[in-house]
Amino acid sequence: MMTGAFIAGAGLFFTPMTVLMTALGCLLGIVIGVLPGLGPLMGIILLTPLAFHLPPVEAMGLLIAVYVGGSCGGAISAILVRIPGTPLAAATLLDGHPMHLKGKSREAVGLAISASAMGGLIGGLFLVFLAPLLAAVALRFGPPEYFALTLLGLISIAVVSGEETTKGLMAGLMGLLVATVGADPFSSTYRFTFGYNPLLGGFNIVAIVVGLFALSEMFIQITSGHLTEKPQVPWVKTSFDSIGAALSRWVNLLRSSLIGTFFGILPGAGGVISAFTSYAVARANSKHPELFGTGVEDGVIASEAANNACCGGAMIPTLALAIPGDASTAVLMGALILLGFFPGPDLFSKHADVVGGIFLAYIAANVFLLVLGILLTPFFVSVIKIRKSYLIPIVLLLSCIGTYAIQGSAFDLWVMLGFGVVGYILRRFDYPLAPIVIGAVLGPICESSLRRSLILSGNNVDIFFNRPISAAILIIDIALILWIALPRGLKSTIRGRAIGLMKLAPEKGGPD
Amino acid sequence: MARLRERRLIGELVVSAGFLALSLLVFEQIVVVFAPEGAASGGALQNAALYPGLLAGALAALTLVQIGKTLTARRAPKIEPDQDNGRVAPEDAEWIRAFICTAAFVCYLIALPPIGYQLATPVLMFILYRSLGETSLFKVAFFAIATSLAASFVFERLLDVILPVGRFGIGY
């Protein structure tokens, strides 16, 4: 199945335009990642309207490459100006910036790019092998299993939204409710349209996402100040020697990539958690843990390999089960749906060529990351100097045209503005935004699975508990809800004991 | 700082009230719109209100939990300083700047359909560059026109997107 998908996908991927779009996506992704405040998610959001006008594999190549490049770009600004371009690079800062202060900027940036690309490739191997297997298993899933899975995706994301799990769940429910606006998929009823015709088709997902993330970020950047400041950065040129330097620490590289892939597969865990976890594991397994934080190469490799491997991991449930692991993959999934392909087992059985093309685009994006990242480092470093006073209006303009371009609708621009205001208010009060997007993307699947299940069972809810897979997933859902309901003190005690057990493990195993 | 915390507490309650209002709106629509159409009862096939009703119920319950958590917290929520500038709240000048940008954007959205992209966008960009702190008039005017034209070239010429032409019919 996999070989056939690759062969079929090769025909779609190996065209000059698709390869060019993937390279362009990688380049734009790194640029967007380097700029503080923007990141892979923003890159995907800004380029989705452009991708909408391209053939499917070209479009997905562009967006996936932005995802890959954007996940690495933040490391450059973290190392050189101590401002992580994206939260993903926060762990890279711990050793990357001290390396820069020691005069090892060239080595630090080179290692970050090499480790990211190789971590991404290892994550890609898992994507290529695990996604078709998971899709094959999911062929046995019916509506009750899908309903339980969509709930699992949403609850998991709420659970990892820090201490504010209730707020995460509320945001997820808001996303699900937003998705109910418009025509009911089962009857001829129009819901929550208030007699207003532009609402008959529901809210445009691009307008929601651009508003929530891009517009709210612009508000935050404007109120943060420092708009005309120009950071002072040195001229940095890296070389391909950094590939050898990263490979010489192959145990750390491999282990961090595996951690990243694992956290990527888990809904909601994401790149930030994976980067900090692999950093902590690398430190615990080092012969000189006391040197971590003072500028050691292993610190940079651990965080960068993990956060890019996470991209491959996050795409596994997105493509195979239609359950996105984070906001970036939710938008990627939304883009794939806009292009006319619904993720899940059917995508693998009916459109194996598109799946193969997506796999090849992901692998090629990591190769481009390595080559372009190293060759064009001076250009990416110079991007850090762009002032926010120029950047903010350009991002706003691209957000506007992009949102308008999808349906040619001025109403979508008002929706974007409305969600921008909502997103800003929610962010000010620590409500996570990712559950809203995931809820809005998963909403139609969740509703149709629930109602189809009830129709199949003659409106009997036992159907969810009579089927073993559905029952098992629902038990996990219930366990997660119980975890949320636990008092904070008890949760801290359990977490403390778990961390204590994890610390004992490396002492027994010894350093590598 | 104590005043800021108090304001934060009130803000938390206002946001929770917004969520509660959203769930109440769903119930209001179910009673006022869905029920007379016969779409608020029956099996899963006909009952268009089933799923939104469940969601609104869950949202209302969680919002009440959140309000309870906010009110019973021993202290008002802690205010974390901004990571970029170490401040706990934006300064007045920044609020004014954000207001000007938002107002300019709202005017742009109103003006876009009647006067079209090619006339409205350079004006918006000019106002945004100026209000975000760029002082050189010539530079700002040049960038405002250049970015507007570059964006319309990419979308209109390369991607065949038709941007609003307005009453004057100005397009690429």
XYZ file of C-alpha atoms in Angstrom:
684
model
C 0.000 0.000 0.000
C 2.779 2.364 1.030
C 4.993 1.668 -1.997
C 2.020 2.127 -4.316
C 1.187 5.438 -2.627
C 4.765 6.615 -3.066
C 4.856 5.680 -6.750
C 1.483 7.310 -7.390
C 2.481 10.321 -5.301
C 5.802 10.700 -7.120
C 3.916 11.542 -10.298
C 2.132 14.367 -8.496
C 5.081 15.603 -6.450
C 7.966 15.522 -8.929
C 6.731 18.367 -11.115
C 8.738 21.605 -11.311
C 5.921 23.663 -9.747
C 5.355 21.317 -6.774
C 9.062 21.090 -5.965
C 9.344 24.878 -6.359
C 6.319 25.488 -4.101
C 7.785 23.174 -1.442
C 11.114 25.029 -1.562
C 9.293 28.392 -1.490
C 7.176 27.228 1.455
C 10.285 26.211 3.355
C 11.945 29.565 2.661
C 8.839 31.542 3.706
C 8.368 29.258 6.728
C 11.882 29.990 8.027
C 11.391 33.745 7.425
C 8.041 33.701 9.271
C 9.543 31.578 12.069
C 12.459 33.986 12.510
C 10.146 36.978 13.009
C 9.114 37.236 16.682
C 5.367 36.916 17.178
C 4.812 34.953 13.992
C 5.296 31.195 13.727
C 4.407 28.106 11.709
C 0.708 28.476 12.508
C 0.632 32.084 11.317
C 2.581 31.084 8.202
C 0.083 28.350 7.350
C -2.824 30.734 8.016
C -1.405 33.480 5.788
C -0.620 31.118 2.923
C -3.783 28.956 3.013
C -5.724 31.363 0.729
C -2.836 31.247 -1.758
C -2.707 27.443 -1.538
C -6.454 27.317 -2.207
C -5.736 28.354 -5.825
C -3.149 25.610 -6.440
C -3.469 21.891 -7.313
C -3.750 19.741 -4.135
C -0.206 18.360 -3.797
C 1.378 21.720 -4.765
C -0.814 23.413 -2.163
C -0.085 20.889 0.586
C 3.632 20.943 -0.317
C 3.633 24.722 0.194
C 1.772 24.585 3.517
C 3.626 21.583 4.960
C 6.954 23.209 4.059
C 5.839 26.395 5.863
C 4.993 24.207 8.888
C 8.427 22.548 8.780
C 10.418 25.745 8.072
C 8.445 27.783 10.605
C 9.085 25.213 13.337
C 12.837 25.728 12.882
C 13.074 29.469 12.053
C 12.388 30.622 15.610
C 15.669 29.046 16.751
C 17.709 31.632 14.803
C 16.246 34.625 16.656
C 16.326 32.682 19.958
C 20.062 32.071 19.549
C 21.082 35.504 18.241
C 18.801 37.993 20.021
C 17.455 35.884 22.906
C 13.884 36.300 21.570
C 12.408 32.976 20.452
C 10.744 33.679 17.100
C 8.177 31.063 18.129
C 7.392 29.436 21.515
C 8.772 26.219 19.986
C 12.279 27.686 20.218
C 12.033 28.646 23.903
C 14.027 25.559 24.966
C 16.639 26.233 22.246
C 17.309 29.606 23.850
C 18.594 27.951 27.049
C 21.835 26.774 25.443
C 21.706 28.444 22.023
C 22.035 32.008 23.309
C 24.905 31.200 25.716
C 26.683 29.572 22.726
C 26.228 32.867 20.827
C 27.650 34.805 23.787
C 30.679 32.498 23.771
C 31.287 33.432 20.122
C 29.847 30.171 18.756
C 26.890 31.716 16.866
C 27.843 29.930 13.643
C 27.939 26.517 15.354
C 24.706 27.115 17.315
C 22.649 28.192 14.283
C 24.138 25.417 12.123
C 23.363 22.778 14.771
C 19.817 24.084 15.221
C 19.097 23.851 11.478
C 20.770 20.442 11.048
C 19.121 18.922 14.127
C 15.730 20.311 13.055
C 15.994 18.850 9.563
C 17.217 15.462 10.762
C 14.633 15.345 13.549
C 12.004 16.211 10.937
C 13.213 13.400 8.675
C 13.033 10.865 11.528
C 9.511 12.116 12.310
C 8.803 11.719 8.579
C 9.812 8.046 8.663
C 7.255 7.443 11.395
C 4.673 9.394 9.417
C 5.259 7.272 6.316
C 5.140 3.953 8.195
C 2.598 4.609 10.963
C -0.036 6.732 9.210
C -1.060 4.000 6.691
C -1.161 1.397 9.513
C -3.333 3.644 11.662
C -5.576 4.385 8.674
C -5.957 0.641 8.056
C -7.034 0.154 11.688
C -9.380 3.135 11.396
C -11.145 1.474 8.445
C -12.933 -0.585 11.101
C -14.158 2.561 12.838
C -17.784 3.531 12.586
C -19.615 6.681 13.749
C -19.472 5.764 17.497
C -15.678 5.374 17.363
C -15.296 8.644 15.483
C -17.491 10.448 17.997
C -15.393 9.101 20.887
C -12.174 10.036 19.036
C -13.229 13.632 18.330
C -14.094 13.998 22.021
C -10.676 12.560 22.914
C -8.927 15.074 20.633
C -10.740 18.014 22.197
C -10.422 16.884 25.825
C -6.695 16.115 25.415
C -6.059 19.584 24.081
C -7.937 21.104 26.993
C -6.008 18.944 29.474
C -2.638 20.176 28.218
C -3.767 23.828 28.265
C -1.761 24.343 31.488
C -3.608 24.864 34.754
C -6.629 26.341 32.968
C -8.262 23.098 31.854
C -11.798 24.422 32.417
C -11.016 27.360 30.137
C -9.580 24.953 27.541
C -12.790 22.896 27.588
C -14.927 26.034 27.351
C -12.906 27.197 24.351
C -13.295 23.771 22.698
C -17.080 23.845 23.233
C -17.194 27.350 21.785
C -15.411 26.038 18.664
C -17.921 23.171 18.357
C -20.825 25.628 18.704
C -19.350 27.966 16.081
C -19.327 25.017 13.675
C -23.094 24.508 14.088
C -23.962 27.851 12.433
C -25.609 27.375 9.022
C -27.480 24.485 7.449
C -28.142 21.407 9.574
C -26.471 18.458 7.771
C -29.408 16.095 8.467
C -32.535 18.226 8.006
C -33.522 21.333 6.081
C -33.232 23.562 9.153
C -30.960 26.623 9.241
C -29.376 27.142 12.637
C -28.310 30.422 14.292
C -28.451 32.435 11.059
C -30.793 35.124 12.499
C -32.305 35.512 9.035
C -28.987 36.781 7.667
C -28.148 35.186 4.296
C -24.308 35.250 4.484
C -24.584 32.981 7.550
C -26.475 30.239 5.670
C -23.202 28.482 4.775
C -21.765 28.953 8.259
C -18.591 30.793 9.197
C -15.614 30.497 6.865
C -12.941 28.545 8.771
C -10.142 30.702 7.302
C -11.836 33.884 8.599
C -12.158 32.293 12.061
C -8.528 31.162 12.191
C -7.054 34.373 10.737
C -9.124 36.456 13.148
C -8.375 34.389 16.235
C -4.639 34.068 15.674
C -3.365 36.692 13.213
C -5.538 39.652 14.201
C -5.326 39.028 17.946
C -1.533 38.743 17.592
C -1.447 42.101 15.777
C -3.400 43.717 18.642
C -0.972 42.213 21.147
C 2.084 43.328 19.166
C 0.737 46.895 18.891
C 0.067 47.119 22.633
C 3.464 45.569 23.480
C 5.425 48.573 22.183
C 8.977 48.544 20.697
C 7.433 48.992 17.249
C 10.274 50.901 15.609
C 13.163 49.117 17.339
C 15.681 47.381 15.111
C 17.550 44.509 16.865
C 21.327 44.486 16.432
C 22.403 41.107 15.050
C 25.832 39.919 13.928
C 26.525 38.564 10.436
C 26.378 34.752 10.676
C 27.278 32.218 8.000
C 26.963 28.501 8.666
C 28.358 25.525 6.760
C 27.448 21.927 6.027
C 29.970 20.857 8.714
C 27.145 21.287 11.197
C 25.472 18.152 9.782
C 28.486 16.107 10.906
C 28.472 17.876 14.273
C 24.807 16.959 14.814
C 25.344 13.363 13.638
C 28.293 12.929 16.009
C 25.721 13.214 18.835
C 23.452 10.643 17.235
C 22.130 9.112 20.465
C 20.769 12.476 21.627
C 19.522 13.276 18.113
C 17.676 9.965 17.753
C 16.263 9.977 21.291
C 15.047 13.578 20.984
C 13.465 12.854 17.597
C 11.623 9.852 19.057
C 10.380 11.956 21.981
C 9.270 14.669 19.536
C 7.423 12.190 17.321
C 5.703 10.621 20.329
C 4.498 14.002 21.663
C 3.443 14.974 18.154
C 1.138 11.957 17.911
C -0.490 12.800 21.274
C -3.270 15.329 20.661
C -2.498 18.661 22.253
C 1.010 17.911 23.548
C 2.794 19.716 20.693
C 6.280 21.030 19.982
C 6.832 23.155 23.092
C 6.243 20.275 25.526
C 8.294 17.897 23.377
C 11.225 20.351 23.173
C 11.349 20.925 26.930
C 10.891 17.214 27.694
C 13.680 16.097 25.363
C 15.894 18.892 26.746
C 15.250 17.594 30.280
C 15.889 13.986 29.206
C 19.123 14.974 27.403
C 20.266 16.793 30.532
C 19.357 13.860 32.795
C 21.326 11.474 30.564
C 24.365 13.715 30.119
C 27.727 13.070 31.790
C 27.808 16.799 32.609
C 24.241 17.888 33.403
C 25.578 20.914 35.294
C 26.826 22.398 31.998
C 23.322 22.544 30.489
C 22.227 26.163 30.284
C 25.786 27.411 29.796
C 25.953 26.771 26.052
C 26.265 23.045 25.289
C 25.564 21.625 21.843
C 23.397 18.795 23.211
C 20.854 21.304 24.555
C 20.321 22.841 21.100
C 20.162 19.437 19.384
C 17.652 18.031 21.904
C 15.113 20.849 21.629
C 15.388 21.414 17.874
C 15.305 17.722 16.872
C 12.245 17.213 19.087
C 10.190 20.185 17.919
C 10.627 19.380 14.231
C 10.104 15.618 14.694
C 6.874 16.650 16.380
C 5.602 17.961 12.990
C 5.796 14.465 11.467
C 4.195 12.942 14.560
C 1.349 15.467 14.616
C 0.511 14.718 10.988
C -0.033 10.996 11.720
C -3.422 11.284 13.520
C -4.343 14.273 11.334
C -4.044 12.347 8.081
C -5.016 8.875 9.304
C -7.868 9.691 11.704
C -8.778 13.308 10.881
C -7.884 14.199 14.476
C -5.446 17.144 14.455
C -2.849 17.185 17.222
C -2.552 20.973 17.467
C -3.778 24.229 15.922
C -1.251 24.082 13.039
C -2.333 20.613 11.960
C -5.981 21.653 12.435
C -5.452 24.432 9.886
C -3.554 22.030 7.594
C -6.513 19.667 7.862
C -8.890 22.545 7.129
C -6.826 23.416 4.038
C -6.945 19.810 2.832
C -10.743 19.818 3.254
C -10.976 23.147 1.357
C -9.006 21.474 -1.447
C -11.638 18.736 -1.598
C -9.914 15.885 0.275
C -11.211 14.688 3.611
C -8.495 13.214 5.891
C -9.052 9.745 7.376
C -8.924 6.144 6.175
C -10.819 6.981 2.976
C -8.069 9.379 1.920
C -5.572 6.491 2.076
C -7.772 4.033 0.182
C -9.291 6.365 -2.439
C -6.578 9.008 -2.935
C -3.333 7.123 -2.282
C -1.583 9.356 -4.832
C -2.387 12.502 -2.833
C -1.229 10.802 0.393
C 2.022 9.721 -1.323
C 2.504 13.267 -2.639
C 1.996 14.688 0.874
C 4.550 12.230 2.330
C 7.087 13.173 -0.345
C 6.402 16.884 0.202
C 7.024 16.467 3.936
C 10.332 14.654 3.363
C 11.413 17.147 0.686
C 10.525 20.065 2.995
C 13.030 18.763 5.559
C 15.710 18.327 2.890
C 15.063 21.914 1.703
C 15.210 23.058 5.324
C 18.704 21.604 5.634
C 20.017 22.967 2.332
C 18.300 26.381 2.221
C 18.645 26.868 5.976
C 22.404 26.471 5.845
C 23.016 28.263 2.537
C 20.765 31.254 3.283
C 21.527 31.796 6.975
C 22.785 35.389 6.428
C 19.472 36.266 4.736
C 17.389 34.772 7.564
C 19.522 36.608 10.121
C 18.934 39.901 8.299
C 15.143 39.313 8.481
C 15.340 39.743 12.281
C 16.094 43.433 11.632
C 12.646 44.133 10.086
C 10.773 46.589 12.283
C 7.339 45.703 13.667
C 6.000 49.031 12.359
C 6.451 47.683 8.807
C 5.644 44.075 9.557
C 2.259 44.519 11.287
C 0.507 46.397 8.413
C 1.847 43.883 5.860
C 0.590 40.894 7.897
C -2.768 42.645 8.318
C -3.024 43.283 4.577
C -2.143 39.668 3.720
C -4.687 38.448 6.297
C -7.370 40.616 4.698
C -6.733 39.725 1.063
C -6.246 36.063 1.942
C -9.538 35.854 3.819
C -11.390 37.750 1.082
C -9.863 35.617 -1.687
C -11.381 32.329 -0.460
C -15.017 33.246 -1.242
C -14.782 36.817 -2.540
C -16.881 37.842 0.437
C -16.581 41.141 2.335
C -18.689 39.548 5.105
C -15.775 37.184 5.835
C -13.632 40.237 6.647
C -16.113 41.287 9.325
C -16.128 37.713 10.677
C -12.327 37.888 10.780
C -12.443 41.178 12.699
C -15.066 39.802 15.124
C -13.013 36.706 15.877
C -9.913 38.913 16.168
C -11.551 40.880 18.980
C -12.807 37.668 20.638
C -9.329 36.100 20.300
C -7.644 39.147 21.847
C -10.023 39.202 24.835
C -9.686 35.446 25.398
C -5.877 35.630 25.211
C -5.806 38.482 27.743
C -7.664 36.182 30.169
C -5.573 33.052 29.476
C -8.112 31.139 27.413
C -6.265 28.886 24.925
C -7.281 29.515 21.298
C -6.176 26.179 19.785
C -9.240 24.289 21.180
C -11.565 26.776 19.406
C -9.962 26.061 16.021
C -9.841 22.323 16.624
C -13.479 22.431 17.778
C -14.490 24.387 14.671
C -12.671 21.905 12.382
C -13.852 18.779 14.231
C -17.385 20.088 14.843
C -19.032 18.701 11.688
C -17.366 15.261 12.195
C -18.369 15.207 15.870
C -22.011 16.079 15.160
C -22.482 13.756 12.194
C -20.813 10.871 14.105
C -23.030 11.418 17.140
C -26.264 11.655 15.171
C -25.401 8.799 12.779
C -24.645 6.591 15.807
C -27.993 7.442 17.365
C -29.812 6.860 14.071
C -28.105 3.430 13.731
C -29.071 2.449 17.272
C -32.622 3.810 17.200
C -31.655 6.687 19.514
C -30.061 4.369 22.082
C -26.835 5.676 23.664
C -25.753 2.104 24.528
C -24.184 1.915 21.066
C -21.195 3.925 22.357
C -20.512 1.384 25.121
C -21.422 -1.861 23.310
C -18.562 -1.539 20.805
C -15.149 -2.301 22.371
C -13.060 0.387 20.608
C -15.627 3.109 21.159
C -16.071 2.047 24.812
C -12.288 2.019 25.392
C -11.861 5.513 23.934
C -14.822 6.812 25.939
C -13.313 5.363 29.134
C -10.132 7.347 28.355
C -12.317 10.438 27.761
C -14.008 9.933 31.131
C -10.648 9.374 32.863
C -9.368 12.649 31.400
C -12.474 14.511 32.570
C -12.005 13.029 36.064
C -8.375 14.206 35.950
C -9.603 17.706 35.120
C -12.061 17.549 38.021
C -9.364 16.559 40.561
C -8.382 19.281 43.048
C -5.210 21.148 42.017
C -3.293 20.014 45.160
C -3.920 16.333 44.458
C -2.874 16.782 40.804
C 0.406 18.403 41.927
C 1.113 15.493 44.307
C 0.541 12.931 41.527
C 2.690 14.946 39.090
C 5.456 15.290 41.711
C 5.538 11.529 42.293
C 5.605 10.831 38.549
C 8.533 13.257 38.057
C 10.317 11.606 41.007
C 9.962 8.207 39.322
C 11.231 9.639 35.987
C 14.314 11.074 37.721
C 15.134 7.668 39.216
C 15.178 6.027 35.773
C 18.330 7.710 34.304
C 20.262 7.179 37.549
C 19.636 3.458 37.202
C 20.332 3.418 33.479
C 23.477 5.571 33.634
C 24.609 8.274 31.221
C 25.148 7.682 27.501
C -1.057 46.389 41.414
C -4.040 45.658 43.696
C -6.268 47.712 41.375
C -4.994 45.814 38.364
C -5.793 42.511 40.072
C -9.276 43.720 40.897
C -9.799 44.765 37.283
C -8.534 41.383 36.173
C -11.045 39.640 38.464
C -13.884 41.719 37.031
C -12.623 40.988 33.510
C -12.608 37.231 34.246
C -16.229 37.459 35.370
C -17.234 39.496 32.309
C -15.651 36.915 29.961
C -17.427 34.096 31.830
C -20.680 36.050 31.492
C -20.015 36.198 27.735
C -19.748 32.389 27.589
C -22.924 32.070 29.649
C -24.692 34.497 27.292
C -23.577 32.352 24.337
C -25.171 29.231 25.849
C -28.323 31.148 26.766
C -28.537 32.436 23.181
C -28.459 28.837 21.938
C -31.292 27.860 24.287
C -33.266 30.972 23.280
C -32.911 30.038 19.592
C -33.968 26.456 20.330
C -37.149 27.645 22.048
C -37.988 30.574 19.744
C -36.838 29.299 16.310
C -36.250 25.522 16.343
C -39.291 24.431 18.386
C -41.935 26.138 16.169
C -40.268 24.525 13.111
C -40.490 21.099 14.794
C -36.681 20.839 14.782
C -36.251 20.690 18.553
C -37.717 17.241 19.209
C -37.865 13.725 17.812
C -35.025 11.404 16.874
C -31.469 12.285 15.915
C -32.452 12.628 12.244
C -35.012 15.412 12.686
C -33.754 17.031 15.895
C -31.468 19.842 14.686
C -31.360 21.244 18.233
C -30.041 18.031 19.842
C -26.329 18.616 19.335
C -26.184 22.405 19.880
C -28.408 21.938 22.943
C -25.978 19.393 24.413
C -23.022 21.678 23.708
C -24.751 24.720 25.187
C -25.677 22.731 28.320
C -22.084 21.579 28.779
C -20.777 25.099 28.133
C -23.185 26.618 30.670
C -22.189 24.031 33.298
C -18.463 24.626 32.723
C -18.945 28.398 32.792
C -20.667 28.131 36.172
C -17.715 26.025 37.409
C -15.326 28.704 36.104
C -17.314 31.498 37.782
C -17.276 29.474 41.014
C -13.502 29.011 40.714
C -12.980 32.733 40.117
C -15.177 33.804 43.029
C -13.874 31.260 45.539
C -10.190 31.822 44.725
C -8.494 33.020 47.905
C -6.830 35.917 46.090
C -7.481 37.836 42.917
C -5.637 36.299 39.928
C -1.908 36.953 39.684
C -0.873 39.421 36.998
C 2.066 38.118 34.950
C 4.374 40.706 33.371
C 4.640 40.795 29.569
C 7.541 38.599 28.369
C 8.733 41.210 25.861
C 8.777 44.357 27.947
C 8.310 43.213 31.552
C 5.223 45.418 32.027
C 1.925 44.196 33.478
C -0.330 46.325 31.252
C 0.051 48.383 28.081
C 0.601 52.132 28.463
C -2.083 54.659 27.508
C -0.239 55.682 24.329
C -0.256 52.053 23.169
C -3.983 51.708 23.821
C -4.548 54.878 21.786
C -2.356 53.502 18.967
C -4.261 50.193 19.010
C -7.562 52.105 18.961
C -6.468 54.239 15.970
C -5.379 51.123 14.042
C -8.638 49.300 14.842
C -10.730 52.349 13.895
C -8.795 52.714 10.620
C -9.372 49.036 9.876
C -13.130 49.295 10.584
C -13.346 52.351 8.261
C -11.426 50.338 5.633
C -13.918 47.457 5.841
C -16.817 49.925 5.434
C -15.130 51.752 2.531
C -13.818 48.681 0.684
C -16.997 47.639 -1.228
C -17.929 51.154 -2.454
C -14.476 52.586 -3.288
C -12.578 49.397 -4.051
C -9.249 47.844 -3.067
C -6.942 50.023 -5.191
C -8.081 53.273 -3.562
C -8.841 52.120 -0.010
C -5.764 49.968 0.679
C -2.932 52.515 0.193
C -4.805 54.900 2.525
C -5.162 52.187 5.187
C -1.498 51.208 4.874
C -0.422 54.861 5.103
C -2.434 55.360 8.323
C -1.127 52.114 9.820
C 2.552 52.833 9.054
C 2.210 56.357 10.445
C 0.314 55.384 13.586
C 2.800 52.590 14.332
C 5.593 55.127 14.573
C 7.091 55.643 11.101
C 7.806 59.352 10.667
C 9.150 59.884 7.133
C 6.141 60.915 5.026
C 7.784 60.109 1.689
C 8.958 56.657 2.850
C 5.563 55.834 4.370
C 3.697 56.927 1.218
C 6.055 54.890 -0.971
C 5.693 51.727 1.166
C 1.900 52.170 1.414
C 1.524 52.253 -2.384
C 4.195 49.606 -3.038
C 2.793 47.013 -0.605
C -0.786 47.538 -1.850
C 0.254 47.148 -5.487
C 2.524 44.159 -4.786
C -0.246 42.329 -2.893
C -2.837 43.008 -5.612
C -0.358 41.914 -8.309
C 0.193 38.536 -6.583
C -3.489 37.864 -5.942
C -5.084 39.434 -9.047
C -2.505 38.679 -11.743
C -0.920 35.458 -10.479
C -3.861 33.833 -8.701
C -6.812 35.309 -10.650
C -8.535 36.571 -7.501
C -10.918 39.458 -8.156
C -10.444 42.059 -5.425
C -13.225 44.632 -4.806
C -13.227 47.172 -7.674
C -15.769 49.558 -6.121
C -17.994 52.017 -7.972
C -15.038 53.375 -9.953
C -14.269 49.917 -11.360
C -10.525 50.192 -10.708
C -8.774 46.812 -10.975
C -5.470 45.400 -12.141
